[in-house]
Structures are given as structure tokens and as C-alpha cells.
Coordinates of C-alpha atoms and ligand atoms in Angstrom, one line a residue:
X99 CA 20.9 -16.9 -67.4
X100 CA 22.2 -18.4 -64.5
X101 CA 26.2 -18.2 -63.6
X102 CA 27.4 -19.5 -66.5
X103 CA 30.4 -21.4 -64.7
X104 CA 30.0 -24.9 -64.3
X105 CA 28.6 -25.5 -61.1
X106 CA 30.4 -27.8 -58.9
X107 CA 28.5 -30.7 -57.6
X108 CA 29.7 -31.6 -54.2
X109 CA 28.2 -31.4 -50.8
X110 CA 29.1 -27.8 -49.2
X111 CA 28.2 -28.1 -45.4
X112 CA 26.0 -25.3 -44.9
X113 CA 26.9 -22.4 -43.0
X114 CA 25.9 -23.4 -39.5
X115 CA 25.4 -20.8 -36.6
X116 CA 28.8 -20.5 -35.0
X117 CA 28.2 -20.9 -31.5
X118 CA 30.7 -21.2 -28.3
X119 CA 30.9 -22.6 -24.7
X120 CA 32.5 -20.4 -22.6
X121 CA 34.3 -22.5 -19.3
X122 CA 36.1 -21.4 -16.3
X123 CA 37.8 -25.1 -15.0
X124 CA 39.2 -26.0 -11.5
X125 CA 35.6 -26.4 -9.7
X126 CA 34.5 -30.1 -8.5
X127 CA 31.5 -30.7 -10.1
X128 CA 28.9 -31.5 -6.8
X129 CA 24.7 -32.6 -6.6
X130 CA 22.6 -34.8 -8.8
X131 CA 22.1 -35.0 -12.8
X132 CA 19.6 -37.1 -14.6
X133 CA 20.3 -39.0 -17.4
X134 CA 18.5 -38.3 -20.4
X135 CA 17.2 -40.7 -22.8
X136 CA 19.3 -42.3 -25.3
X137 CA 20.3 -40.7 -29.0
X138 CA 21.0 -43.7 -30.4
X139 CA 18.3 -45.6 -29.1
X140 CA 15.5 -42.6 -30.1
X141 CA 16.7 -41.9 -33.4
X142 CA 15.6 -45.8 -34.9
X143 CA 12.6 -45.8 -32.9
X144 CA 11.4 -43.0 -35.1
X145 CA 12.5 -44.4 -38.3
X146 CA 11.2 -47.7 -36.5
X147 CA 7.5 -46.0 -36.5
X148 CA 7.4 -45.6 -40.0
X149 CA 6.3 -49.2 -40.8
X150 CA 2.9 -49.0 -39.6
X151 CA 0.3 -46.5 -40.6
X152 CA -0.8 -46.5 -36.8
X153 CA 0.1 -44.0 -34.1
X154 CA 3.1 -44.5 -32.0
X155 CA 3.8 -42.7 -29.0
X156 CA 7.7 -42.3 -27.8
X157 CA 8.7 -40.7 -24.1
X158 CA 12.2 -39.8 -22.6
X159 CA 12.9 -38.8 -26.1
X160 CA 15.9 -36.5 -25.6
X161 CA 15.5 -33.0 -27.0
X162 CA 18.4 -33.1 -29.2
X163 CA 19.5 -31.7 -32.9
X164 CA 19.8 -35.3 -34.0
X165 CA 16.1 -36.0 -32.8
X166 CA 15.1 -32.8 -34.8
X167 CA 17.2 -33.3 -37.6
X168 CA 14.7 -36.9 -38.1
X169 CA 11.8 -35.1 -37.1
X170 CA 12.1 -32.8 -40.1
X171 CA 13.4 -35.7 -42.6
X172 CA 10.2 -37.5 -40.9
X173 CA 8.0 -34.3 -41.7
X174 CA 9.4 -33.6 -45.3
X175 CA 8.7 -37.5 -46.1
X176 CA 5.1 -36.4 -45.1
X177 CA 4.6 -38.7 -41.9
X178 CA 2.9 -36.9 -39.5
X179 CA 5.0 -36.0 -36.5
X180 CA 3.2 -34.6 -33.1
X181 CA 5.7 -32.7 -30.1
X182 CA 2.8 -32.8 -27.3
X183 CA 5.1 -32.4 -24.5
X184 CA 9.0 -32.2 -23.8
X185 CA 10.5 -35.5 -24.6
X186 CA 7.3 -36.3 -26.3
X187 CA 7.3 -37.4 -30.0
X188 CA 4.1 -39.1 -31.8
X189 CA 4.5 -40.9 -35.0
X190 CA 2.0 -41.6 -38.0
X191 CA 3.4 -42.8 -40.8
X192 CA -0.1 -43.0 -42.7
X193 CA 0.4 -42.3 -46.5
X194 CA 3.9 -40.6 -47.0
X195 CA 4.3 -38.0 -50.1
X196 CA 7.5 -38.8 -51.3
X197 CA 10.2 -41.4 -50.6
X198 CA 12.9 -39.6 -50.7
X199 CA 15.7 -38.8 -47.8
X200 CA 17.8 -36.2 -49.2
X201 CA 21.2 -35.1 -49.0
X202 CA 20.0 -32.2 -46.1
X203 CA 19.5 -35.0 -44.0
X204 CA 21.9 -37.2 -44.4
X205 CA 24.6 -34.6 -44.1
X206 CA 23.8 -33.5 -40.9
X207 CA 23.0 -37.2 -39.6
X208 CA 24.5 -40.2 -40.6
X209 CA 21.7 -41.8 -39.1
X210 CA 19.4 -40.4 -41.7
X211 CA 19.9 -44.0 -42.9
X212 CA 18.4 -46.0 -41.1
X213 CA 15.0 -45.2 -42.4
X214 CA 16.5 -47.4 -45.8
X215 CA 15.0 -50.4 -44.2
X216 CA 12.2 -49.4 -42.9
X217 CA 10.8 -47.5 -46.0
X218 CA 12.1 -49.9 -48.1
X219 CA 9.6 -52.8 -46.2
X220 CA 6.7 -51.0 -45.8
X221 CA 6.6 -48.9 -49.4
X222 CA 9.0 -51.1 -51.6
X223 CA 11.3 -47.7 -52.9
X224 CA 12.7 -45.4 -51.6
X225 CA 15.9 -42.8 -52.7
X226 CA 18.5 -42.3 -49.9
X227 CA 21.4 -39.9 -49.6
X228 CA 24.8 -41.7 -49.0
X229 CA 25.0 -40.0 -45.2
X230 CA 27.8 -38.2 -44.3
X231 CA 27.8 -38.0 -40.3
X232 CA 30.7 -37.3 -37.9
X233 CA 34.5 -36.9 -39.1
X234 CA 35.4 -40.1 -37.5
X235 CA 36.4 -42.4 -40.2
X236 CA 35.0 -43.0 -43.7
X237 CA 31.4 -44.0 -42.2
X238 CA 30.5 -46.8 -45.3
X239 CA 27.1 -48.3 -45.9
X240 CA 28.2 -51.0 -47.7
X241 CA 27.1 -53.5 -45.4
X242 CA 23.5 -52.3 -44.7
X243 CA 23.5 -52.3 -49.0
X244 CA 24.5 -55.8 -48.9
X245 CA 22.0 -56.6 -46.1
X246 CA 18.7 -55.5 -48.1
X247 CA 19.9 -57.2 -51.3
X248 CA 20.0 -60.3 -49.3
X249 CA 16.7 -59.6 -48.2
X250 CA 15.7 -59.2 -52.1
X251 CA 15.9 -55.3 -52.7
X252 CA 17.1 -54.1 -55.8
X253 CA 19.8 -51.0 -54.7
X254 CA 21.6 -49.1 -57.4
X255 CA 24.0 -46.3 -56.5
X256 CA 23.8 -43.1 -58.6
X257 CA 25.0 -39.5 -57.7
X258 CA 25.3 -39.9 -54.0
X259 CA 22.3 -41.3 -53.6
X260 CA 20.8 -45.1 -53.1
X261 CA 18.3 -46.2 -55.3
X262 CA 16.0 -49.0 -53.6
X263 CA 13.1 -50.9 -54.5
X264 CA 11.6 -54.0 -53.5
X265 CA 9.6 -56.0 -56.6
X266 CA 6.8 -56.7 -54.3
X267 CA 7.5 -57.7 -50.8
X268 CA 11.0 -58.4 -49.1
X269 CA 11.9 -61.7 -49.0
X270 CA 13.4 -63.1 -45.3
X271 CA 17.0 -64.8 -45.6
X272 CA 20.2 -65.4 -43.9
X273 CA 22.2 -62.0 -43.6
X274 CA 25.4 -62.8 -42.6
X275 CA 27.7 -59.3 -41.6
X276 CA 31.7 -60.2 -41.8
X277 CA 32.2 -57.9 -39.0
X278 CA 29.5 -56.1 -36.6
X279 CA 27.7 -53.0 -37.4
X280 CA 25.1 -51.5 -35.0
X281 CA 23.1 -49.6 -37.6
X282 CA 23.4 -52.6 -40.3
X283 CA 22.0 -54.9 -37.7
X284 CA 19.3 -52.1 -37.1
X285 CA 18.6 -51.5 -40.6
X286 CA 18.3 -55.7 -41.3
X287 CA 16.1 -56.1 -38.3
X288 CA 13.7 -53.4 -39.7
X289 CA 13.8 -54.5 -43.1
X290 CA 13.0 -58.2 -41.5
X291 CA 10.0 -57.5 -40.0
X292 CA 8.0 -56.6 -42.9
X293 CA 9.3 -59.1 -45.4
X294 CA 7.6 -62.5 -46.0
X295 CA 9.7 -65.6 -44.0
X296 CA 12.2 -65.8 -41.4
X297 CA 15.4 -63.6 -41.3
X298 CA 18.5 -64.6 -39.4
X299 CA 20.8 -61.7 -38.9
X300 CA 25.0 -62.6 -37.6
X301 CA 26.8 -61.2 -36.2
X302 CA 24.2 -59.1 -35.2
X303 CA 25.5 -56.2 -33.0
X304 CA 24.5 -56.4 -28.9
X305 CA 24.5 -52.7 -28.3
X306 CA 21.7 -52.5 -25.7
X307 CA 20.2 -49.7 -28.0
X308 CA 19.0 -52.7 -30.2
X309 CA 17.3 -54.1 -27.5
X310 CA 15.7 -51.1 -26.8
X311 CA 14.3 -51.2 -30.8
X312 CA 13.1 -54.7 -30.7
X313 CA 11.2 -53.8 -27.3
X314 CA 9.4 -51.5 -29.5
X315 CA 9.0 -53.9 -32.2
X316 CA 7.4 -56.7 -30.1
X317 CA 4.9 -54.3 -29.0
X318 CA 4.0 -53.6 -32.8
X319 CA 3.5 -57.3 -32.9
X320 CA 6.6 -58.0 -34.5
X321 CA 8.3 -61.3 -34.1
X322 CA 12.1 -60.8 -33.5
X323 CA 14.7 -62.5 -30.7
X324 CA 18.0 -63.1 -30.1
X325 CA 18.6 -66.8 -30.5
X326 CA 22.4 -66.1 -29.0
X327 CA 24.1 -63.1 -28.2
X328 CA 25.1 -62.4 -31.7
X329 CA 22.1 -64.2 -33.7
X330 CA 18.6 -62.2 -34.5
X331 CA 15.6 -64.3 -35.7
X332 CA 12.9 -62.8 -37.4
X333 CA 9.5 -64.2 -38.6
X334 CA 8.0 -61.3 -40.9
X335 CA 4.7 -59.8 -40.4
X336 CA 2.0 -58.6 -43.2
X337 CA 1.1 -55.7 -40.9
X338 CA 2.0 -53.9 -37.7
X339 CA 0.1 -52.4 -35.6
X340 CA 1.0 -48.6 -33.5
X341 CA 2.5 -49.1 -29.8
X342 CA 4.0 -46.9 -27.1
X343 CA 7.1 -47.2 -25.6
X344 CA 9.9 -45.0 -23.2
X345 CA 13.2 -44.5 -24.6
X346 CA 16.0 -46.2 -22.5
X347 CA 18.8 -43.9 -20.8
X348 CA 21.7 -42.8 -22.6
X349 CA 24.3 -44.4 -21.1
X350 CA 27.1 -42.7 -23.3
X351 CA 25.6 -39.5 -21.6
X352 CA 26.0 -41.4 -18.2
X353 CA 29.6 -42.4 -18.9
X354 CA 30.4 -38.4 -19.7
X355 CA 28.9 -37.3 -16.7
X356 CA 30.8 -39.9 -14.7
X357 CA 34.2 -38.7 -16.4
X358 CA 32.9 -35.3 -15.1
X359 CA 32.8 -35.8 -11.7
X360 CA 36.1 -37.8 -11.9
X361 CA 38.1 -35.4 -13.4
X362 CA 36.7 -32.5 -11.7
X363 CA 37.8 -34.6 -8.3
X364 CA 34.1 -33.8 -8.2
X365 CA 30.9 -35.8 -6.3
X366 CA 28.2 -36.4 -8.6
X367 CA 24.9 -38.6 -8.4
X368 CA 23.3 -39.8 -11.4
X369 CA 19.9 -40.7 -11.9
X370 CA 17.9 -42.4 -14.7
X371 CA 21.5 -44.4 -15.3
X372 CA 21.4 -47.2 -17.5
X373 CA 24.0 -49.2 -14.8
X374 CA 23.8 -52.9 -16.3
X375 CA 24.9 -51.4 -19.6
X376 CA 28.1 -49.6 -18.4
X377 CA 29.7 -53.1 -17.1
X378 CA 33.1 -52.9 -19.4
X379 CA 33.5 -48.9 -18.9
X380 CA 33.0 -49.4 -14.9
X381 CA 35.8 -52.0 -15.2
X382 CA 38.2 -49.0 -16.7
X383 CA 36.9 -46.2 -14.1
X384 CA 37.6 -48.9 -11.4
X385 CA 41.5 -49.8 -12.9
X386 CA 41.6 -46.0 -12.9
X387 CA 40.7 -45.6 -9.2
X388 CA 37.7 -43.5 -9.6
X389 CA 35.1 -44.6 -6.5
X390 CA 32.0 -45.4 -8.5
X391 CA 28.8 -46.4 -6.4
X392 CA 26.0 -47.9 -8.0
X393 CA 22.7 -48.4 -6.5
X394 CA 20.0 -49.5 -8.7
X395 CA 19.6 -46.9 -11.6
X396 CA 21.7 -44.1 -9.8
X397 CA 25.5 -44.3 -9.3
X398 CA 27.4 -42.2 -7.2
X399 CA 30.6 -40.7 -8.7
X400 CA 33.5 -39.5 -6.4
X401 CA 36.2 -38.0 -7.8
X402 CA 40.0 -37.7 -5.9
X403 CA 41.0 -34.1 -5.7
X404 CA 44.7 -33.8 -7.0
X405 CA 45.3 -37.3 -6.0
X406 CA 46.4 -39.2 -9.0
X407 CA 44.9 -42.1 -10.5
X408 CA 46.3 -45.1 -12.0
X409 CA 47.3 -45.1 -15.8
X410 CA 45.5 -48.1 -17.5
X411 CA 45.7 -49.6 -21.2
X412 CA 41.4 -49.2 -22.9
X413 CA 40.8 -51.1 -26.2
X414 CA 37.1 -50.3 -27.7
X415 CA 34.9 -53.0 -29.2
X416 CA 31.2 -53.8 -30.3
X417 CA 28.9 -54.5 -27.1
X418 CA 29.7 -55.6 -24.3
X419 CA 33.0 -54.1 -24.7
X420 CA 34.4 -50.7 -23.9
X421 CA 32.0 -48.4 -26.5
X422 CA 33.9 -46.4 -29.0
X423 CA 31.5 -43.4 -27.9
X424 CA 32.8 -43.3 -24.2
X425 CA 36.8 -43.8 -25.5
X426 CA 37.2 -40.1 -25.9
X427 CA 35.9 -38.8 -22.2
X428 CA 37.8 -41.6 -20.7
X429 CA 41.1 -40.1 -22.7
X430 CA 40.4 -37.0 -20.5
X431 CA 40.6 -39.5 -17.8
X432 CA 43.7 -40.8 -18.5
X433 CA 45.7 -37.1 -18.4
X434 CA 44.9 -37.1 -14.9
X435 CA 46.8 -41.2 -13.9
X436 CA 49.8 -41.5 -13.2
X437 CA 51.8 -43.5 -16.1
X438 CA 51.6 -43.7 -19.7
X439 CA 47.8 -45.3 -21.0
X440 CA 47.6 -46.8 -24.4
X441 CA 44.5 -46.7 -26.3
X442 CA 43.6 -49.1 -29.0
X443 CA 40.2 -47.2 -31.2
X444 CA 39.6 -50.4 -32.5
X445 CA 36.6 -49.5 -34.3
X446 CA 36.9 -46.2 -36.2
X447 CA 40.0 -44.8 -37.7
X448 CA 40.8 -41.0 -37.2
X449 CA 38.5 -40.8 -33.5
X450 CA 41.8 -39.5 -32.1
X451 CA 42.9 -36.8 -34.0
X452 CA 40.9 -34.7 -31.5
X453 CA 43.9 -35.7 -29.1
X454 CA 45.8 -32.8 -30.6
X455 CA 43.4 -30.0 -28.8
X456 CA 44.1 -32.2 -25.9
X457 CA 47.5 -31.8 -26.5
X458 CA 47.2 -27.7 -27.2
X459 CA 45.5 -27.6 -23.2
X460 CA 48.9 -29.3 -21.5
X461 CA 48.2 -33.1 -21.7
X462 CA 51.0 -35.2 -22.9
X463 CA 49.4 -37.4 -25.9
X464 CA 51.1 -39.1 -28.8
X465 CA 49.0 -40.1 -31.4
X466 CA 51.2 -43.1 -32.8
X467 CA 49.0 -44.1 -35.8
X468 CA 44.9 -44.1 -37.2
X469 CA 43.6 -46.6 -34.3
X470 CA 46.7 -45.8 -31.6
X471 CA 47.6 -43.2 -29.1
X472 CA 49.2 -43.2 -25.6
X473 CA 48.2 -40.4 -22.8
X474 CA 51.2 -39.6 -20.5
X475 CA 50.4 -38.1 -17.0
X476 CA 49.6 -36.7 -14.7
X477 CA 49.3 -33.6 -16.6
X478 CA 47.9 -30.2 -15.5
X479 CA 45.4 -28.9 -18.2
X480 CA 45.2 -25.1 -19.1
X481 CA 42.6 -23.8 -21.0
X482 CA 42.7 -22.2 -24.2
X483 CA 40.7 -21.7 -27.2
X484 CA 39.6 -25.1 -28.7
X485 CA 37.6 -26.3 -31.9
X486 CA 35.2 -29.3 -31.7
X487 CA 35.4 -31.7 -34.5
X488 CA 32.7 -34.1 -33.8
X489 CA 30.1 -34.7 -31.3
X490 CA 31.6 -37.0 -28.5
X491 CA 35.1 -35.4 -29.1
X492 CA 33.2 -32.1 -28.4
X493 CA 31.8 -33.1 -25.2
X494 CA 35.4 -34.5 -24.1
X495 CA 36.8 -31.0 -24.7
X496 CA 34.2 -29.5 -22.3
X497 CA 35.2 -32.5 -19.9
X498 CA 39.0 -31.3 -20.1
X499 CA 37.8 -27.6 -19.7
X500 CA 36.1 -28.2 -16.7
X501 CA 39.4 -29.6 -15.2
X502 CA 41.1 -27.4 -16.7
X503 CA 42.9 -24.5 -14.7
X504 CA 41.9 -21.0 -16.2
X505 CA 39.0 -20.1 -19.1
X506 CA 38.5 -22.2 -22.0
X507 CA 36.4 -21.0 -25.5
X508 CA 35.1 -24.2 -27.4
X509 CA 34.3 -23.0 -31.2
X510 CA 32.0 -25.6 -32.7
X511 CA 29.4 -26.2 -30.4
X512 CA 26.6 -26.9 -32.5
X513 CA 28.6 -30.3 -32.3
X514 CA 27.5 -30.9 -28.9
X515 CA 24.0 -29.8 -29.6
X516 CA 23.4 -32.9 -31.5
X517 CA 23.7 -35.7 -28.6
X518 CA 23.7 -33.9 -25.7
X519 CA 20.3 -32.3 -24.1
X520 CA 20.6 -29.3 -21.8
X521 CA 24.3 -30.2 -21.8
X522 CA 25.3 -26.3 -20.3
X523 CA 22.4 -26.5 -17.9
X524 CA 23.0 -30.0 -16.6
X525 CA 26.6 -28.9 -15.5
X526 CA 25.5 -25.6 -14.1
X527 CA 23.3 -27.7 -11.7
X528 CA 26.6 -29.4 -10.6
X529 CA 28.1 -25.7 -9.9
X530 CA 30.0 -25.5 -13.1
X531 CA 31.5 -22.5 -14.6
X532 CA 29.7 -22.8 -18.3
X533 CA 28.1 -20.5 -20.6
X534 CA 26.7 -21.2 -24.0
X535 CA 28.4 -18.2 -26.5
X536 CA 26.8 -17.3 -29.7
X537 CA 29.5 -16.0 -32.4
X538 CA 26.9 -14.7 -34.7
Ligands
LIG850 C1 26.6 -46.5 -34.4 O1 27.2 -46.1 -35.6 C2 26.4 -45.3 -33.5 N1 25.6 -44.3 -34.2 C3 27.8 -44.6 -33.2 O2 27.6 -43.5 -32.3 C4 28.7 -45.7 -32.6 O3 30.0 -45.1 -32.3 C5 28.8 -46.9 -33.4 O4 27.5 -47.4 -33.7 C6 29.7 -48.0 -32.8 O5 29.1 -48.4 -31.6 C7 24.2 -44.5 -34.1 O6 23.7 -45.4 -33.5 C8 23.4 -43.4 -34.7 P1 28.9 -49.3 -37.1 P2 27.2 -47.1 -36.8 O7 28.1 -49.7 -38.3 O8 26.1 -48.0 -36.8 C9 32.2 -50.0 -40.4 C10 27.6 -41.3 -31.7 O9 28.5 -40.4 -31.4 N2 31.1 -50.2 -41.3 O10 28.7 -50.2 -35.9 O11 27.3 -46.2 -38.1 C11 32.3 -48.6 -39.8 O12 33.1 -47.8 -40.7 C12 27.9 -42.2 -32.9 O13 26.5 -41.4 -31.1 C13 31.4 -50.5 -42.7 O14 32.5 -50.7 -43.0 O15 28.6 -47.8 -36.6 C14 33.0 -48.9 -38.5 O16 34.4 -49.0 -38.7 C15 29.3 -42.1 -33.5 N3 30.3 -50.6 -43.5 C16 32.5 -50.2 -38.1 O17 31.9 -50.8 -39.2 C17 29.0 -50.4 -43.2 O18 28.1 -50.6 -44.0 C18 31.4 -50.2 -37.0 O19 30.4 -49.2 -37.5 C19 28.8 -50.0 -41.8 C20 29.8 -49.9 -40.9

């Protein structure tokens, strides 16, 4: 007989392998760094693959956890996934086993959910963990829920997990979103392509990400454009067919690396950047005073050594504004202006509670309430022993332990792992101090 004690039903994050970055700051990051492909584009073009039965072939995937983590939930659904060659995924989705995306996956990545529409068009059922993701606000799926019964699911909600079928094919209608939500608008658009009629999708979210996925689509033979900026048509499809297609750069990678070379008073050179996506976060670096020189997909980042830069006031917002993803690095930023910056997260609640590690290295943060904090400098930073709690805030602690005078030891760095490929490497080709630690 089993432990007789009741056993306690609630998700238990499992023990993952403690691992460390190890940092020596002060030294101005210098030489070129390619951009890798884009998580957040790469992750829904996999999901995106499973509505045909036909082979699709994705390059400048990044070699990421989060790519892995769908890989595996791709695998277990019994889709056949191929890995011919670094940053080379193939896809057949032919007959999958079961329909079922469990709470393994959806734990680790919140983005285990997009394969709800997707699964849900092409198979009619499917059972879907509630996903869990990074500790940056409650992370609802409410309105991706709302957005398939619109399109005629059925979705009941028992024991963490989603319960979706389709009586026969989805039906296209008008999903209207009362605010904007990348993955709901992804999810919808997926969901759309399949179903039988048009689909109009507002306000549907412009991150460039999505333009990436309905690339993809059209080459399925799917029938989706944006009829305005905010408005997604969609005439469904019986049947569509296997394409290829090349992942677009990550520009929230691009944007870190940038911060790099600013704060390190560094002179970096990116190549493979995504520069016609960064327009609102190039506004900030140039209030700030970094010297930014784009040419074409590279841009030239020259930091000021010791000089200080101007203090400015950032405010995130859905695409084209500033992206929530890049608020964190540019906080590192902000330690080095002169002045007092105020940031407004105006998208997620608790993405600045990370400010207090911040705080732990020297830099003068107040934290005034769930979507407010002001940075105060300039500030000298001094490393120390640091925790990440989530992936970007992660990378924005490496960012302030570059800059850092002294060592620093980042606990957590599986967190990094997820979004960020070669992330150690990458900055000890600029002449960084870094070493990946394993705590056993
Ligand atoms: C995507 O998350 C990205 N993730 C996030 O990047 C990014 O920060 C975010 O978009 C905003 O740009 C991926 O693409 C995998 P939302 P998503 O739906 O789609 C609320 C990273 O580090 N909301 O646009 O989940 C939500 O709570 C990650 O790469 C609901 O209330 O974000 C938030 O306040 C972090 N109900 C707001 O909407 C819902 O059903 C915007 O979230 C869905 C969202």
C-alpha cells in the first residue's frame, strides 16, 4: 500500500539542475555577436506545423530550452520531430497518438498553449494543462478560452486542465479581445485557419512575431491578412499543405545585447538584427544617449565609458511600443543616467520585483507599486551573489554583472537557458568575463 497520507495535489516544480554564471564586471564588451533567431517567433511555428500532416521544415530555430521543452511536448503528442542540423527542426504532424499536453509542459512553458488552437482545428479535442510560465504576473488564458468558444469549441475547465472539442469543424466568426494578447491573437489565428468561413480577429496584437507566423501560414496556403494594424482576416482552409520557412531574429535578444554594450561603455556590432522592429526601444537608447548605428540588419552599439547618460521616463505597451521583454535590460540602463527614471510595466504586474537584486548590487531603485518603479543614478554596481527569478530578469542580472565592479554568482540559470542561445559564449566572444557554474 502506497503512503497512506492523502497526497496533495498541486504542481511541485521539479527539482531542476542548479546551475550558476560565474562574472567578473568592469570590461567593455568589444567585436561582433549575431542575433539568433527569435523564441517567440519559433515556438508557434512549431505548434503552427501541427495542422497539416505534411513536412515542414524550420531554420534559424534558436537552440533553446523553450524550443526543446515543445520539441518533447511535440514528440510525446506523437508528431514526428527531425533535428538534422543546428537550428534545424522538421515537423510531421501525420497521425498524433494522443491529444493531450500535460502539466510537464505547461509548467515549464507557458507557451505550451498555444498548440490549443492548432490541435483543436485540425483533430477537434484536445486536453491542455492550464500553463504556468514565468513569475511575472498571474499569466491567465481566459481570453484565448473565450477566443475558441467564439470560434465554436466546446472548453470545460477541470483539474488544471482544459477540456476542448470541436463538434465537427470550427466555425469562423468575429473574435473581439477587450485588450491585446500576443498569444490569444496567435492561438485565434491558428484556430481560424482550419475552421469553415471567415474569422476577424481585434484587437489583434502587432508584435512582429505574428507576422513571422502568418508568413508561414501563407506558404501552407492559408488565407490570413491584416486588414489594419490591429484587424486579422481569415478565410479557413479544408487542408493545408507542408512549407519551409526561416525564423526571424530575436530582436529581444538584439535589444539585450545592445544594453550590453551600453552599459559595459562597450563597442559592439550586431548582426542578423531585426532593426525595423526595434523603432520604440531605439527611441529610449537614443533619450538615454547611447550612440546606436544601424546599417541594414547590423547596428553598431557604442557605449560611453564612465560618462553618464541621461535619465529618461519608459512606459511598455503591446507592438509598436516599448516591449515588456526589453523593460528589464533597459532598467540596467537607467542605473547608469544621471536623474531619477520612472518606469511604468504597463503590461504585467510583479515584472519588477527583480529590482530588489538590482538594489542588493548598489543601484538606487524604489519599487513604488505592482506596475511602478523609479531608478535613481548614476549608481556604481558591485557584484554579489544574485538569484534569477525569471527568464528576461535573469539575463538583466548578467547585464548588471557585467558592469558591475568585482565577481558576481547568478543562482538560477537554467532561467536563462530558456530564451537565450549560447548566451555565455556569445559574451565571451565580446571579451567578457563569464563562466557557466554547475551547483550539482
Ligand atoms: C507573449 O506572452 C510573450 N511570450 C511574452 O514574452 C511577452 O512578454 C508578452 O507576449 C507581451 O509581449 C510568448 O510569445 C511565448 P499577452 P503572452 O497575452 O502572449 C493578460 C518572454 O520572456 N492576459 O500578450 O502570454 C496577461 O496577463 C515572454 O519571452 C489575460 O488577462 O502575453 C498580460 O497582462 C514573457 N488573459 C496581458 O494580457 C489571457 O487570456 C498581455 O499578455 C491572456 C493574457
Amino acid at each position: 500500500m502506497a503512503d497512506a497520507r492523502p497526497f496533495h495535489w498541486e504542481y511541485q516544480e521539479p527539482p531542476v539542475q542548479r546551475e550558476a554564471v560565474r562574472v567578473e564586471g568592469g570590461r567593455p564588451l568589444k567585436g561582433e555577436v549575431a542575433v539568433s533567431g527569435s523564441k517567440n517567433a519559433a515556438l508557434k511555428l512549431l505548434a503552427a506545423a501541427t495542422l497539416t500532416g505534411e513536412r515542414c521544415r524550420f531554420t534559424n530555430v534558436p537552440e533553446i530550452a523553450d524550443v526543446r521543452v515543445m520539441v518533447e511536448t511535440l514528440r510525446d503528442l506523437g508528431v514526428v520531430v527531425d533535428h538534422p542540423a543546428a537550428n534545424t527542426y522538421e515537423v510531421a504532424a501525420g497521425d498524433v497518438d494522443w491529444l493531450f499536453v500535460p502539466l510537464e509542459a505547461a509548467a515549464k512553458m507557458r507557451a505550451s498553449f498555444i498548440l490549443l488552437g492548432p490541435l483543436l482545428a485540425r483533430f477537434g479535442r484536445v486536453i491542455i494543462s492550464n500553463p504556468g510560465g514565468d513569475r511575472i504576473g498571474r499569466r491567465p488564458v481566459n481570453l484565448h478560452v473565450e477566443a475558441m468558444k467564439r470560434l465554436g469549441a466546446e472548453i470545460s475547465y477541470k483539474n488544471g486542465y482544459y477540456f476542448a472539442r470541436s463538434p465537427g469543424r470550427l466555425r469562423g466568426g468575429d473574435v473581439q479581445f477587450p485588450s491585446v494578447t500576443v498569444m490569444g491573437t496567435e492561438n485565434a489565428i491558428l484556430a481560424a485557419v482550419l475552421a469553415d468561413g471567415h474569422t476577424s480577429i481585434r484587437p489583434a496584437a502587432q508584435e512582429p512575431e505574428i507576422d513571422d507566423l502568418i508568413d508561414f501560414l501563407r506558404k501552407m496556403g492559408a488565407d490570413v491578412t491584416r486588414s489594419a494594424p490591429d484587424v486579422i482576416e481569415v478565410e479557413g482552409r479544408r487542408r493545408l499543405r507542408g512549407a519551409d520557412h526561416r525564423v526571424t531574429p530575436d530582436r529581444i535578444e538584439a535589444g539585450t545585447f545592445m544594453i550590453a554594450a551600453a552599459v559595459t561603455g562597450g563597442d559592439v556590432m550586431l548582426r542578423h538584427a531585426p532593426t525595423s522592429q526595434l523603432g520604440a526601444f531605439l527611441e529610449v537608447l537614443d533619450r538615454v544617449g547611447v550612440s546606436v548605428t544601424p546599417d541594414g540588419e547590423s547596428i553598431r552599439v557604442q557605449g560611453r565609458s564612465g560618462a553618464e547618460y541621461e535619465a529618461t521616463d519608459i512606459e511598455t505597451a503591446p507592438y509598436p511600443g516599448l516591449a515588456t521583454d526589453l523593460q528589464p535590460p533597459t532598467a540596467v540602463l537607467l542605473t547608469r543616467a544621471s536623474g531619477t527614471s520612472r518606469i511604468h510595466e504597463a503590461i504585467f504586474e510583479d515584472r519588477l520585483e527583480w529590482l530588489a537584486e538590482l538594489g542588493r548590487m548598489g543601484a538606487d531603485v524604489d519599487i513604488v507599486d505592482d506596475h511602478h518603479a523609479t531608478v535613481t543614478g548614476p549608481s556604481t554596481l558591485r557584484g554579489c551573489e544574485l538569484e534569477m527569478s525569471d527568464l528576461r530578469a535573469g539575463a538583466s542580472l548578467i547585464l548588471a554583472a557585467l558592469a558591475a565592479d568585482g565577481e558576481s554568482l547568478i543562482h538560477g540559470a537554467h532561467q536563462v537557458r530558456r530564451g537565450y542561445e549560447n548566451i555565455e559564449r556569445k559574451f565571451l566572444d565580446l571579451g567578457a568575463r563569464i563562466a557557466h557554474v554547475s551547483e550539482g
